[in-house]
Amino acid sequence: MTEMITRKEWKRYGIAAIICGILFTLLEIVPMIVSVQDHPYGGKVVDKEIVLERAVSFAEESSGYVVRDEKAVHQSDKLFSGYLSKEKLSQKFEKEYGVNFPTDTFQVNLRFEDRKGSGFVYLNMYTGSVVAWNFNLRDGDTVAEQEQRELLQQYLQNKPLPGSPPSDLTLNNKGEWSLTASGDPSIVGEADLHVSFKVQSVDGEPIITKYKPTFEVPASYKSYVSGQDKLAGWLTGIGYALMSVILGILAIVYAILYRKFTSFKYGWVLTIIFTIAYVIMNVGVIDGLIASQGEAPFDDSILLVTMVITVLVSIPMAASVYLSIVAGDGLWKAQGRQLWPRLGQPGYGDYVWKSMGLSYLFAIILLGIQPLLFRLLEVLIGTWGTSDVTMSPYNFSVLWLMPVLAWAAAISEEAVFRFFGIGLFRKWFRNTFAAAILPTLFWSLGHVLYPFYPSTTRLFELMVVGLLFSFIFVRYGFITAMFTHAIFNSIAVGSSLIMVGGAANITSAIFFVLLPVLIAYVLRYWDRRRKAKSLPRPLAE
């Protein structure tokens, strides 16, 4: 525990934190600032309210129909973004083609009044200009082929495509037109620009109801990514989801078997906090789920269904966290270790306060190590990343609450995989290091669906980070590990909020990073007051 830490250890971790803090600044913060400064629009995103106004205005002017409902979500071309990242072309593409053919857009989902159809309008996130659209009009009439061709040719004269001259317009059996243009290889690599069109007549006037330019990546890249996504799905399903269920069942068994070493009164406060954070987290990412469905029709029932599913899933999740805490406490005490002291025990307040101090040092150390691991993996296995709309801050409904993700993950993962998992396997293997490997592996496999390729990137990275978390947990206890995990995650999430900007977002980012200080202070104050009340009062003279 922290009371056993020598001054030399504090000094050692402090020096390591300073070094890693410098590394984190040089490898993460500085490049982030430079990228914003180099961005054509300073990275400043148009407000969603403005986006909605422009999308509705465009849709109504183009179709002549009145828009009934509208919703804006952040959309991204994950495949092409990843290809640009792999080929080191992202910045060049953004400067040359990003205005008219952005990889990231605001997708506005629309529904017209009187059930006249629906549509999607795509706007540049930084300029607010319309860059693509697709209307499905139920009352739209067909237009003669030659008239359609002339309309599209006239449109293209005013909107030239990049690179070599485009191919001739071709009409498919679905009534859609398309053409292909080869962009500059030094900007888009081997990707080709494909543009699809559709023309319909509304009240006797032909209009372009669809204009969608997309960059088609090479078939070899698409095939590779598809294979990696399937691999990640299997690794997550078997290595993480299945093993989490098994650990949950084992937690029930060992909570009962070791009940004499623990109490079922333990863990309920953390479980309640986790449950609230988990529900907020899942309801908050609904926009991300909508965006991930592409041009699937959106409906208000999605919100209701998601909330019901979230509440139902939160019950076994909360039970798993609670039982892991109870079973883990019993297992460790049975093995002669108390890795989570309780309020009321001698020195509890000071223990929590010192744990908090250590946690900030460890979090900074891990933040410095993580980018080094990514740089190493870039060299060894060619790691690259891409976008993921389900994790976008622009798709979180109440953005300033996004840091609750950090705490939900910290509580559940430290309880299930460290507190219970390591305790269980240490009981079986009689060796602490061996006991840490399997829970760390299961935990790491739960992150391979993140947008990094090859899919094993995060497995390799988090095996190292996870074993360091395991060391922190075994050496300094559950509270230190949980605080470290929460601070580590909060800084990562908080940086996204700061990049988005806004007083509420920045305040929230700072608050959640500093929250362990507040928690530790309150618990130490409470502990000292309890101690003072328990002292005998002097006799009156």
Coordinates of N, CA and C in Angstrom, one line a residue, residues 1 5 157 187 197 202 222 254 264 279 302 307 319 341 391 394 455 521:
M1 N 0.8 -1.2 0.0 CA 0.0 0.0 0.0 C 0.9 1.3 0.0
I5 N 5.4 3.1 0.6 CA 6.3 3.7 -0.4 C 7.4 4.5 0.2
Q157 N -20.2 21.3 -65.9 CA -19.4 22.4 -66.5 C -19.1 23.4 -65.4
I187 N -1.7 12.8 -54.5 CA -2.7 13.3 -53.5 C -3.6 12.2 -53.0
F197 N -25.2 10.1 -59.7 CA -26.2 11.1 -59.9 C -27.6 10.5 -60.1
V202 N -39.9 17.2 -60.6 CA -40.9 17.6 -59.5 C -41.7 18.8 -60.0
K222 N -9.2 -2.6 -49.8 CA -10.6 -2.9 -49.2 C -10.7 -4.3 -48.7
Y254 N -17.4 -17.5 -6.8 CA -16.3 -17.1 -5.8 C -16.8 -16.1 -4.8
F264 N -21.0 -8.6 1.4 CA -21.8 -8.2 0.3 C -22.2 -6.7 0.4
V279 N -25.1 4.1 -18.5 CA -26.4 4.5 -19.2 C -26.2 5.8 -19.9
I302 N -35.7 4.8 -32.6 CA -34.3 4.3 -32.3 C -33.9 4.7 -30.9
M307 N -32.6 3.1 -25.5 CA -32.6 3.3 -24.1 C -33.1 2.0 -23.4
A319 N -24.3 -6.0 -12.3 CA -24.1 -7.2 -11.5 C -22.7 -7.8 -11.6
P341 N -8.6 -1.1 1.0 CA -9.0 -0.8 2.4 C -10.3 0.0 2.4
M391 N -17.3 6.9 -32.3 CA -16.5 7.4 -31.2 C -16.3 8.9 -31.4
Y394 N -18.4 14.7 -32.0 CA -19.5 15.4 -32.6 C -20.8 14.6 -32.7
S455 N -5.5 -5.1 -37.1 CA -6.4 -5.2 -35.9 C -5.7 -5.6 -34.6
Y521 N -9.9 14.2 -1.4 CA -9.9 15.2 -0.4 C -11.2 15.0 0.5

